[in-house]
XYZ file of C-alpha atoms in Angstrom:
628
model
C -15.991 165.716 251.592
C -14.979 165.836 255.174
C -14.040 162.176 255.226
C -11.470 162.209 252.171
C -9.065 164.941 253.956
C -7.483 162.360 255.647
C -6.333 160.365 251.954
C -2.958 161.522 251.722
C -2.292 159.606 255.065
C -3.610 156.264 253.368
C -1.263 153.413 252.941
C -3.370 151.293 250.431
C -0.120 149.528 249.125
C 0.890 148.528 252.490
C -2.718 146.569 252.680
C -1.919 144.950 249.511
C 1.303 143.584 249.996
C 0.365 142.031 253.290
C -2.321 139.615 251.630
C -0.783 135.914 251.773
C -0.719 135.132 247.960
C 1.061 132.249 246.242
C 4.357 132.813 244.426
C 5.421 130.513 241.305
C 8.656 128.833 241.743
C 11.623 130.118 239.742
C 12.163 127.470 237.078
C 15.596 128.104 235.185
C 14.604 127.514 231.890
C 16.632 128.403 228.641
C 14.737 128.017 225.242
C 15.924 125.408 223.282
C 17.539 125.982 220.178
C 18.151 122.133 218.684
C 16.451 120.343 215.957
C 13.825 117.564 216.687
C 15.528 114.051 216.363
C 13.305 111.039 215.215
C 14.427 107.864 216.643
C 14.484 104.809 214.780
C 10.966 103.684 216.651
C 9.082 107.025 214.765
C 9.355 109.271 218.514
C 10.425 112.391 217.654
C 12.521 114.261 220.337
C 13.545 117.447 221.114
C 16.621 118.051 222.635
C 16.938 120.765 225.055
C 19.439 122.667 227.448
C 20.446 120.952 230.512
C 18.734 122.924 233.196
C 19.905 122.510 236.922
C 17.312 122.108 239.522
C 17.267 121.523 243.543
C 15.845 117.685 244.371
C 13.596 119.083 246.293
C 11.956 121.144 243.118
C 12.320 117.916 240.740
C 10.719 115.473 243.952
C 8.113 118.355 243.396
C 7.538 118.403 240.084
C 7.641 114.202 239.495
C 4.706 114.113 242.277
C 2.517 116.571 240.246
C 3.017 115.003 236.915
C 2.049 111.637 238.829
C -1.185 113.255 239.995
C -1.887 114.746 236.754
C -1.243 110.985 234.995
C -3.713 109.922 237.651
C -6.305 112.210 236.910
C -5.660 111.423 233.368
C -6.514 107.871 233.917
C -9.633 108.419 236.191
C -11.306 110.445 233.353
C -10.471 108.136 230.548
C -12.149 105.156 232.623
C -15.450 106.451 232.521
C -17.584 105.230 229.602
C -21.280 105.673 228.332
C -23.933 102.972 229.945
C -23.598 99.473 228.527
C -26.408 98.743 225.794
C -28.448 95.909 226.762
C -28.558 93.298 224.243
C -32.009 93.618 224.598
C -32.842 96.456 223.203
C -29.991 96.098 221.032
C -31.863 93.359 219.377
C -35.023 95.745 218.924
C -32.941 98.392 217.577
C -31.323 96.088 215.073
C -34.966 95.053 213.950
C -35.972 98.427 213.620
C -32.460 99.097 211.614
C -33.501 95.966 209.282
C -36.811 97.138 209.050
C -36.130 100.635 208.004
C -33.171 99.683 205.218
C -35.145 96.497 203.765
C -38.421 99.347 203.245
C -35.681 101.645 201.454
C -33.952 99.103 199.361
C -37.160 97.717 198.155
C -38.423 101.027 197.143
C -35.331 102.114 194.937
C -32.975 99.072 194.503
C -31.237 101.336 192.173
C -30.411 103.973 193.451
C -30.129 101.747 197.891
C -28.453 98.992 196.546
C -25.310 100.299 198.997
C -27.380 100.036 201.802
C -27.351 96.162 202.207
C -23.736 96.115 203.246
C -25.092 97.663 207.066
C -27.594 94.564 206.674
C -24.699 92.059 206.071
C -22.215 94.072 208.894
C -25.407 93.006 211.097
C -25.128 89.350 209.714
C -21.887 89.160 211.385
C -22.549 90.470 214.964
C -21.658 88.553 217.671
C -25.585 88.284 218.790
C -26.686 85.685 216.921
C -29.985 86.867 217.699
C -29.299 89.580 215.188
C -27.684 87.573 212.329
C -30.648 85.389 212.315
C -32.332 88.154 211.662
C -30.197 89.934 209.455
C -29.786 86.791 207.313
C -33.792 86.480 206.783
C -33.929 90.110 206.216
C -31.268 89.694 203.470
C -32.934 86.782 202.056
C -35.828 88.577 201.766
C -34.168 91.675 200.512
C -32.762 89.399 197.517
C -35.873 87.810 196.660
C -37.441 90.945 195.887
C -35.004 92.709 193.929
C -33.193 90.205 192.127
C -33.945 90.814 188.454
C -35.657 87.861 186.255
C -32.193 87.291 184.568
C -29.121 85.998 184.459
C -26.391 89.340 185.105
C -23.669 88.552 182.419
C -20.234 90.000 182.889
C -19.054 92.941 180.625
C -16.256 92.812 178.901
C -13.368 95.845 178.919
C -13.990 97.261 176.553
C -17.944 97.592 176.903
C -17.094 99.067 180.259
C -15.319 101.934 178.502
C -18.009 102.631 176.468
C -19.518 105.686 177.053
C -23.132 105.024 178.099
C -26.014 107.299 179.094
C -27.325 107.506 182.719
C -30.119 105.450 183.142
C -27.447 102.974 181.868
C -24.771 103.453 183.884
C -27.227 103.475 186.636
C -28.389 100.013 185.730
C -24.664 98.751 185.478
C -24.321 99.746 189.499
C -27.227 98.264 190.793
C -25.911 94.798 188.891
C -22.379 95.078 190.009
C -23.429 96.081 193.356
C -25.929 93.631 193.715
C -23.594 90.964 192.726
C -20.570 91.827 194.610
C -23.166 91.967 197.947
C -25.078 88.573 196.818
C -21.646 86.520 196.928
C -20.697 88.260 200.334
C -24.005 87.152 201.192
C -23.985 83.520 200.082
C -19.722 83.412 201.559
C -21.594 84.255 204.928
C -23.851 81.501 204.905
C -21.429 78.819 203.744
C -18.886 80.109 206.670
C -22.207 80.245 209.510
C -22.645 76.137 207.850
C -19.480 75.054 208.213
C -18.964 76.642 211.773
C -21.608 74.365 212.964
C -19.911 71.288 211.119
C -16.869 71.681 213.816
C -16.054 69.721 216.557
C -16.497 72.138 219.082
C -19.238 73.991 217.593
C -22.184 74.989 219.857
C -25.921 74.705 220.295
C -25.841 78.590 218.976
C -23.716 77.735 215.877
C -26.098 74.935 215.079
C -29.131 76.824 215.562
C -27.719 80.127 213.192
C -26.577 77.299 211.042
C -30.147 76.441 210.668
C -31.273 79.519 209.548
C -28.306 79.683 206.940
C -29.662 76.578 205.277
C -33.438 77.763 205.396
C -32.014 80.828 203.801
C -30.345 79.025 201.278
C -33.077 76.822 200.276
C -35.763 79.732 199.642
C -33.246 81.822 197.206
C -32.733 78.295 195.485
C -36.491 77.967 195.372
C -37.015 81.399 194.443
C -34.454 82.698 191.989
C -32.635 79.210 190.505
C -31.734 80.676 187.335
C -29.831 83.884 188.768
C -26.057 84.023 188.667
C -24.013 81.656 192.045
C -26.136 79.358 191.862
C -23.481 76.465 192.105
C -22.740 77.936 195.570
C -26.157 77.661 196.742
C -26.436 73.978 195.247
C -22.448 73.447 196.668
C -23.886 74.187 200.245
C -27.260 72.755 200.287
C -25.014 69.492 199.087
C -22.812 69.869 201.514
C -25.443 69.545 204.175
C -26.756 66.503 202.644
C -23.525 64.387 202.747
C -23.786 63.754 206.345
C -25.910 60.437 207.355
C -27.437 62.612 210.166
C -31.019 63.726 209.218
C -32.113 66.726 211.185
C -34.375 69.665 209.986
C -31.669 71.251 208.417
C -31.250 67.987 206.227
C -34.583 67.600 205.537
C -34.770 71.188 204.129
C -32.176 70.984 201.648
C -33.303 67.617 200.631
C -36.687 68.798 199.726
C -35.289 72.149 197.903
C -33.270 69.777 195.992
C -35.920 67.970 194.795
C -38.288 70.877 194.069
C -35.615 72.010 192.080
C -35.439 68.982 189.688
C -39.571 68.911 189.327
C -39.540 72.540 188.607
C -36.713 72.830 186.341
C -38.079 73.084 182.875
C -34.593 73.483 180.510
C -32.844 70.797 182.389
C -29.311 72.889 182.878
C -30.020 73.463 186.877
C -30.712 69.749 187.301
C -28.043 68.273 185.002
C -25.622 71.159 187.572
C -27.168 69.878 190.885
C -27.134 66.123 189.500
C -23.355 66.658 188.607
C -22.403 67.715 192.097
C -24.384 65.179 193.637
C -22.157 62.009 191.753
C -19.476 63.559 192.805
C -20.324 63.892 196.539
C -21.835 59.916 195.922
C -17.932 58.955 194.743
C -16.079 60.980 197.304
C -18.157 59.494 200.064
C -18.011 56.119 198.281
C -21.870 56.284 198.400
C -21.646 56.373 202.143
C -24.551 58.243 201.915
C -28.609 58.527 203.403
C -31.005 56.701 201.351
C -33.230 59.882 200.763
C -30.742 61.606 199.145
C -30.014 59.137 196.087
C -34.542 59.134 196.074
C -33.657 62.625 194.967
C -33.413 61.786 191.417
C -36.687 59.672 190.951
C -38.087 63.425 190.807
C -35.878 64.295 188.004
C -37.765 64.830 184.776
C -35.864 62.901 181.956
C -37.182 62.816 178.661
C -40.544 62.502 180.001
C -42.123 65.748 178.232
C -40.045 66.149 174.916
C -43.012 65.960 172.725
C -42.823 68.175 169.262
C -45.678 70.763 169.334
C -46.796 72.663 166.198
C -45.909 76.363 167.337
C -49.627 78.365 167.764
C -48.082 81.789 166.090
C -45.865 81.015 162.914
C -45.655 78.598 160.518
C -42.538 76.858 160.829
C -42.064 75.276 157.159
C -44.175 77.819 155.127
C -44.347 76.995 151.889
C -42.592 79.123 149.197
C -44.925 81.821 147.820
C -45.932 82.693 144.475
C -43.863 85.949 143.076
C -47.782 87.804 142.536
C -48.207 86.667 146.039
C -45.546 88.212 148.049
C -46.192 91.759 149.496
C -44.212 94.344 148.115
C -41.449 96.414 149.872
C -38.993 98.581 149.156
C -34.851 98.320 149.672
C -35.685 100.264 152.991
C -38.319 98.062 154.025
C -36.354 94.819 153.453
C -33.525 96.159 155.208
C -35.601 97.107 157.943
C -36.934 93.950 158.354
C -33.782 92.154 158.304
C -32.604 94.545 160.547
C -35.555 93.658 162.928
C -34.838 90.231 162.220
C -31.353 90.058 164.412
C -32.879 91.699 166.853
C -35.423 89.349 167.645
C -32.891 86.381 167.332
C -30.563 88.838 170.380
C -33.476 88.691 172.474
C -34.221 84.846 172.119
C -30.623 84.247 173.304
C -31.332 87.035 176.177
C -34.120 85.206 177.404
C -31.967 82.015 177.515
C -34.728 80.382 175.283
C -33.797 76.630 175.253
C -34.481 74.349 172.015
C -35.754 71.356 171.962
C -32.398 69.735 170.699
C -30.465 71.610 173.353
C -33.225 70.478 176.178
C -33.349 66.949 174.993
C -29.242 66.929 175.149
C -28.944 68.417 178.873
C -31.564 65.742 179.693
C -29.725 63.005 178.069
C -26.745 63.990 179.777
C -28.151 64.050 183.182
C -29.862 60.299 182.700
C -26.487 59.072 181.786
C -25.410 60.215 184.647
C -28.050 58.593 186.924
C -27.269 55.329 185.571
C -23.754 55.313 185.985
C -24.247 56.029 189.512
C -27.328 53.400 189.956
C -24.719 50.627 187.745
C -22.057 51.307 190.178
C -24.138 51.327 193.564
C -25.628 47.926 191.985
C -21.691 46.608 191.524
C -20.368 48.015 195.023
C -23.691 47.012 197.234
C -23.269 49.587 199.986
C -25.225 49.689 202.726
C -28.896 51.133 202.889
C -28.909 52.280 198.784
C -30.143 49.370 197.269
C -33.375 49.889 197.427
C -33.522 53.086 196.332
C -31.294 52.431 193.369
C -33.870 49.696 192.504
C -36.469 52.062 192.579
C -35.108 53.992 190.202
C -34.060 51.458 187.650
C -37.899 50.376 187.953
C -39.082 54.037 187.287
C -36.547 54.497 184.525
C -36.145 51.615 182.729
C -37.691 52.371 179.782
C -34.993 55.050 179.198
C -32.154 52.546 179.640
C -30.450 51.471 175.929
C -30.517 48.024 174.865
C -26.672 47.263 175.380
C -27.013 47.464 179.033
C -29.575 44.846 179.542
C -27.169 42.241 180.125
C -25.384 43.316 183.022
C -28.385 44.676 184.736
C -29.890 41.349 184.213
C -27.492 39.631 185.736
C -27.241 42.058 188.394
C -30.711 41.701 189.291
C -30.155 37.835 189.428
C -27.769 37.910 191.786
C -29.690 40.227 194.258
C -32.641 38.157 194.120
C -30.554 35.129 194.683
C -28.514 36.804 197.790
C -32.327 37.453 198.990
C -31.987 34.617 201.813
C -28.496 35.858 203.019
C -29.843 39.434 203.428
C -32.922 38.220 205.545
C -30.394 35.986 207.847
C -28.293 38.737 208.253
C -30.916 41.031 208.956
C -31.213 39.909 212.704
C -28.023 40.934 213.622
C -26.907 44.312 211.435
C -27.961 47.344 211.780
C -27.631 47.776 207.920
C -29.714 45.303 206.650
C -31.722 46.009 203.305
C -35.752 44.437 203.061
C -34.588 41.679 200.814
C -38.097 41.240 200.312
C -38.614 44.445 199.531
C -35.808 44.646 197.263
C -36.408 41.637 195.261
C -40.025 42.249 194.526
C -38.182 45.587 193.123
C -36.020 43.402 190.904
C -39.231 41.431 189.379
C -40.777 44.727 188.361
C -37.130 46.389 186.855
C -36.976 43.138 184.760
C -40.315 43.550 183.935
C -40.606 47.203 183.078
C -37.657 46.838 180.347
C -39.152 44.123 178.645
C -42.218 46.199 178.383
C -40.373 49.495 177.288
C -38.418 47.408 174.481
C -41.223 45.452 173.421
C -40.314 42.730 170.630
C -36.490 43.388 170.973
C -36.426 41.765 174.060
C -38.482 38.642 173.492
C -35.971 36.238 173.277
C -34.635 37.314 177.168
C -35.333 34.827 179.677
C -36.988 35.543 182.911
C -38.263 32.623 184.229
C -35.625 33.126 187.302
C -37.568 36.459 188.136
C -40.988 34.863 187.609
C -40.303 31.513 189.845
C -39.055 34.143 192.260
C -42.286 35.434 192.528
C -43.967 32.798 192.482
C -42.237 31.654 195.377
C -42.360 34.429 197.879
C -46.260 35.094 197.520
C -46.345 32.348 200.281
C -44.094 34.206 202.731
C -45.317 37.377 202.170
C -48.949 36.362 203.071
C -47.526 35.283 206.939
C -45.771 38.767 206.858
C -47.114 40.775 209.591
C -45.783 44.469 207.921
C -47.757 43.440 204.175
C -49.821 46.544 204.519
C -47.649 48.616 206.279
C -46.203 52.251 205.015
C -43.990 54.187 207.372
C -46.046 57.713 205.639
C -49.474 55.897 204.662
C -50.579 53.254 207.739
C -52.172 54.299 210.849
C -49.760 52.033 212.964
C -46.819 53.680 214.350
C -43.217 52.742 213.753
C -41.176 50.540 216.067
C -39.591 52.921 218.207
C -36.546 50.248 219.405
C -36.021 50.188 215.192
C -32.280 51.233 213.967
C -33.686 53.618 211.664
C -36.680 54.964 212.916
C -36.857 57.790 210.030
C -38.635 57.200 206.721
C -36.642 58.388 203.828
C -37.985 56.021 201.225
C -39.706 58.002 197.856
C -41.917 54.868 196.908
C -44.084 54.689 199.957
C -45.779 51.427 198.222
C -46.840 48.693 200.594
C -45.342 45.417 199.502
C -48.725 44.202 198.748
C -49.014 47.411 196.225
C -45.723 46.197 194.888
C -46.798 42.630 194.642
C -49.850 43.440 192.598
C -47.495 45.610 190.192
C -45.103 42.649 189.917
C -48.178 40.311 188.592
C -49.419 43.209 186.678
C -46.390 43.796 184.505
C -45.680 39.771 184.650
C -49.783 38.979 183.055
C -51.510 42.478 181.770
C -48.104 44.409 180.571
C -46.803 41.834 178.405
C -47.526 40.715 174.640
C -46.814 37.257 174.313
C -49.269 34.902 175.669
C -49.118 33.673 178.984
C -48.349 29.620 179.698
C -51.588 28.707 180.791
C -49.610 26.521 183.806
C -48.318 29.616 185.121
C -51.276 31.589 184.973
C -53.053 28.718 186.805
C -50.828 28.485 189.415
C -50.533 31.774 190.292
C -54.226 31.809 190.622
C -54.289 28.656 192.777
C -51.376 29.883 195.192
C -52.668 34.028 195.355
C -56.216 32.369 196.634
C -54.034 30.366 198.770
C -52.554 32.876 200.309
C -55.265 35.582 200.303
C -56.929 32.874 203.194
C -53.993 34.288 205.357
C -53.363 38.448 204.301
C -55.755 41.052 205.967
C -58.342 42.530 204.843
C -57.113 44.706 202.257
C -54.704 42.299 200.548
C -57.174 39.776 200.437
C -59.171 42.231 198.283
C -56.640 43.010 196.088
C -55.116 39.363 195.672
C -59.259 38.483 194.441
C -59.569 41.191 192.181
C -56.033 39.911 190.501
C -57.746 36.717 189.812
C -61.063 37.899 188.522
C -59.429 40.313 186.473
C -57.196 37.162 185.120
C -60.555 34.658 184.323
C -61.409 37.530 182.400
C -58.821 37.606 180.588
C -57.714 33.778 180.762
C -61.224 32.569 181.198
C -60.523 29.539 179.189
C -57.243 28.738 180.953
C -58.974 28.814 184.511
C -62.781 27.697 183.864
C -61.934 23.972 184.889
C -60.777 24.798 188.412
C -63.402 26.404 189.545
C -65.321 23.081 188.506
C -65.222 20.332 191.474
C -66.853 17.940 189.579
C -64.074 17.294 186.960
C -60.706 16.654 187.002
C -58.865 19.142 184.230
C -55.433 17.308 184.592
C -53.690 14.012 185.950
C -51.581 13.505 189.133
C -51.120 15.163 192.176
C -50.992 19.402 192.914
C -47.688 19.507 194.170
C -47.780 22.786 196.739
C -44.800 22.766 197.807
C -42.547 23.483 194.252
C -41.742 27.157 193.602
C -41.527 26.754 189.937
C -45.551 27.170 189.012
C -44.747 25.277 185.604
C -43.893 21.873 187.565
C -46.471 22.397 190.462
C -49.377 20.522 188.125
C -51.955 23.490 189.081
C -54.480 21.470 186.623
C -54.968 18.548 188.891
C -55.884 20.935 191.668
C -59.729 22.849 192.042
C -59.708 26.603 194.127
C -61.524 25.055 196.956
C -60.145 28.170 198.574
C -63.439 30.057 197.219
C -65.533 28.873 199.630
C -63.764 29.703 202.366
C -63.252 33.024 201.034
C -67.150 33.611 200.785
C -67.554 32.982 204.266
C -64.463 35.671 204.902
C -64.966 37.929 207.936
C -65.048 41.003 205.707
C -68.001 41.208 203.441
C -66.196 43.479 201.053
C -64.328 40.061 200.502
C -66.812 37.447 200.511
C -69.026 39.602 198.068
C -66.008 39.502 195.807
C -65.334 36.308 196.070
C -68.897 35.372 195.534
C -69.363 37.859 192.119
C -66.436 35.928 190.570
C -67.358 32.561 191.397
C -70.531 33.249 190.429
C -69.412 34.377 186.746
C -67.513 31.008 186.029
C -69.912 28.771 187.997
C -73.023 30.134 185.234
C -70.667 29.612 182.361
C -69.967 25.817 183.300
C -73.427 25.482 183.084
């Protein structure tokens, strides 16, 4: 207590007022008392008192609101570490991963969760919309439904419906609106690539936007846009550049037209495609008019007895008919519409209704084929011919005429094509192409049978005739760019094969004399017959192996058939006719085959091949037994 006495002689406020402190500077300030103004740019403004201040307080006050503007700045610059694309691509397959898992288990009720899938599909990795745009594909595959989604109307959507239903109704509209932002995406991602200045990237992304397209169109053809997905797989088709991309959609095409079983998706795709033929003026790649020899026209419209009802049940007796009662009947009837409202829901197709879309889509076909034949582009007449000789049993009689004469002039214009073939780029196989003509003339005398009897083809079968000597000394005569061994030219124009009918021409000749001797119901002139036989053992002394064998089993298989026509020239004893074999004609009526004997036989036997010179001996042993 001793210490404290002195306390009363304490100056503790003296202490305290000498600390150095810092003292605020006297601001005159005056509270405002003046309405905001907002200026005609949206600032709004207050208006205050004027307040005079030293320079050396507002010099003072502009430097710290310049250092607080500064600091300002420095914070706002610094940002969160920069993702690496990286492991942004592994989080976006994770992202994919996880949604596609959750859509697929509950469509109905995750249906809104595809629109983070297509937000992906349009990041600026393309990395990521590749695989966003699979992911989606895949997505759709799985939960599209089995039928076509038709519209409501307004006033079914005012209806009041239960749950489930109005469940049902948002997973279609949902799945709709998405599927058409979906297919949008990939026809925008196709067309990118179709620029000018469009990138290796584009291209490649591009790529994956067809592949996309061609698996839905594989997958769910009958399911609503489909004109979009055949608009864009067409669209990558009309270029003359064949790439994978091409290829693709070319193949997808044609699966479509061998799977489609009512006929409307091919008579759609077939209608887009004449169009696209006409705005190009058939400017086109050869593969893509091949498309329609895998149509199915009119090929399988045969009337089957159904295996559950009777269809034209006879009337029964009055004691024969069960007995019901007014419910009953009404019941039944009742039962009755109901069963007709599904058959339309399943998008059942008759056979009238099938049989019409069909018709439709030949005529179609042969419009384009009749006006490729009249216009002769470039690189589409043999494919056109291929399909007037696969379809022209289908074609009607009125038409004959000007195909005829179409084909004459073709085969006559033969020559000029094979001169000009040296020096264009463009050049058809005349000999190709005319051997084609032979068998379309042919095939619709066979498919008309004893209407077309009085039409002369004598042009077609001198034709013939003529170029079996040629084609023997043609090196290619057994070659098939997709069946031989022998690999193409590379210094070729066209190195790619795009032809459908991978035939040899040697295939093609044997069809040509099959439709001309074995397909045919009048009888043969025993001149031609015998000259054919005399000039195809002519020239099997100069074809390989194979075509050697198949130009001897022609002629056995016509002494079997003509044996009394051709017995006298396998006999070198006697002379069957007068004069001289004239070789060189091309008509085989006027070449005097009678006066000639097939000394070619034994060279034959003593052929290289044995498969050749054991044929050749079995069927000159046959007619040599018989003379006898």
């Amino acid at each position: 207590m001793d210490r404290f006495a002195p306390a009363a002689s304490w100056n503790l406020e003296q202490s305290y007022e000498s600390r150095p402190r810092a003292l605020k500077k006297n601001k005159k300030t005056q509270e405002s008392t003046r309405l905001p103004i907002k200026t005609a740019h949206g600032v709004v403004q207050v208006k205050g008192t004027e307040v005079v201040a030293d320079s050396s307080d507002e010099e003072e006050e502009e430097e710290e609101e310049v250092k607080e503007t500064v600091e300002v700045e420095v914070r706002e610059e610094p940002k969160g570490p920069k993702v690496p694309e990286k492991r942004r691509v592994l989080e976006a397959k994770e992202e994919l991963a996880k949604t596609a898992s959750l859509v697929n288990e509950d469509p109905e009720e995750n249906i809104a969760m595809t629109r983070r899938m297509r937000d992906l599909a349009s990041d600026h990795n393309p990395t990521i919309v590749k695989l966003a745009l699979l992911a989606l594909m895949a997505v759709y595959k799985d939960i599209i439904p089995g039928y076509r989604i038709r519209p409501m109307a307004a006033d079914e959507a005012a209806q009041k419906v239960s749950k489930e239903v109005k469940k049902l109704r948002g997973f279609e509209s949902g799945l709709l609106a998405g599927y058409q932002q979906y297919l949008t995406r990939l026809g925008t991602l196709l067309r990118a690539s179709r620029k000018a200045d469009a990138t290796a990237t584009d291209k490649s992304v591009a790529a994956v936007a067809v592949r996309c397209a061609c698996a839905l169109l594989a997958a769910v053809p009958h399911f609503n846009f489909r004109s979009e997905l055949l608009k864009l797989l067409i669209e990558v088709v009309s270029v003359r550049s064949v790439d994978e991309s091409f290829d693709a959609a070319r193949a997808a095409l044609e699966e479509l037209f061998r799977s489609d079983e009512d006929g409307t998706a091919s008579l759609e795709a077939v209608t887009l495609l004449t169009k696209m033929f006409r705005a190009k003026r058939y400017r086109v790649h050869e593969s893509v008019l091949n498309t329609f020899l895998s149509l199915r026209l009119l090929a399988e419209l045969d009337v089957k007895a159904s295996t559950d009802y009777v269809e034209n049940p006879r009337k029964r007796r009055k004691k024969d008919r069960e007995f019901r009662t007014k419910k009953a009947r009404k019941d039944a009837k009742e039962m009755k519409i109901v069963e007709t409202e599904m058959r339309e829901a399943d998008a059942t197709v008759s056979y009238e209704e099938r049989e019409k879309m069909q018709s439709e889509t030949l005529k179609m076909v042969f419009v384009t084929y009749f006006k490729i034949l009249k216009e002769r582009p470039a690189g589409l007449m043999g494919a056109t011919l291929e399909g007037l000789a696969k379809f022209a049993h289908l074609i009607n009689v009125d038409f004959f005429g000007d195909l005829l004469v179409a084909l004459k002039e073709l085969i006559e214009d033969a020559a000029e094509d094979e001169d000009a073939a040296a020096n264009s780029t463009e050049a058809r196989n005349a000999t190709r192409e005319s051997l084609l003509c032979v068998i379309t003339a042919f095939t619709l005398l066979r498919g008309q049978g004893e209407k077309m009897m009085a039409v002369d083809l004598n042009l077609f079968t001198s034709h013939l005739y003529s170029t079996l000597l040629p084609l023997s000394l043609d090196a290619d005569i057994e070659y098939s760019a997709r069946k031989s061994l022998r690999l193409p030219d590379p210094s070729a124009p066209d190195a790619h094969t795009s032809s459908v009918n991978v035939a040899t021409e040697v295939e093609m000749l044997i069809r040509a004399l099959d439709a001309l001797f074995f397909r045919q119901n009048a009888a043969a002139n025993p001149s031609r017959v015998a000259a054919f036989t005399k000039r195809l053992l002519l020239s099997a002394l100069q074809m390989p192996e194979k075509s050697a064998l198949a130009s001897v089993g022609v002629v056995n298989k016509l002494g079997k058939k003509y044996y009394g026509k051709l017995a006298g020239l396998f006999s070198t004893e006697e002379s069957v006719g007068d004069g001289v074999y004239r070789l060189e004609v091309d008509e085989p009526e006027r070449s005097n085959p009678y006066a000639a004997t097939l000394w070619e036989t034994i060279l034959l036997e003593k052929h290289y091949s044995p498969d050749v010179a054991e044929a050749v001996k079995g069927m000159t042993k046959g007619f040599r037994q018989t003379n006898r």
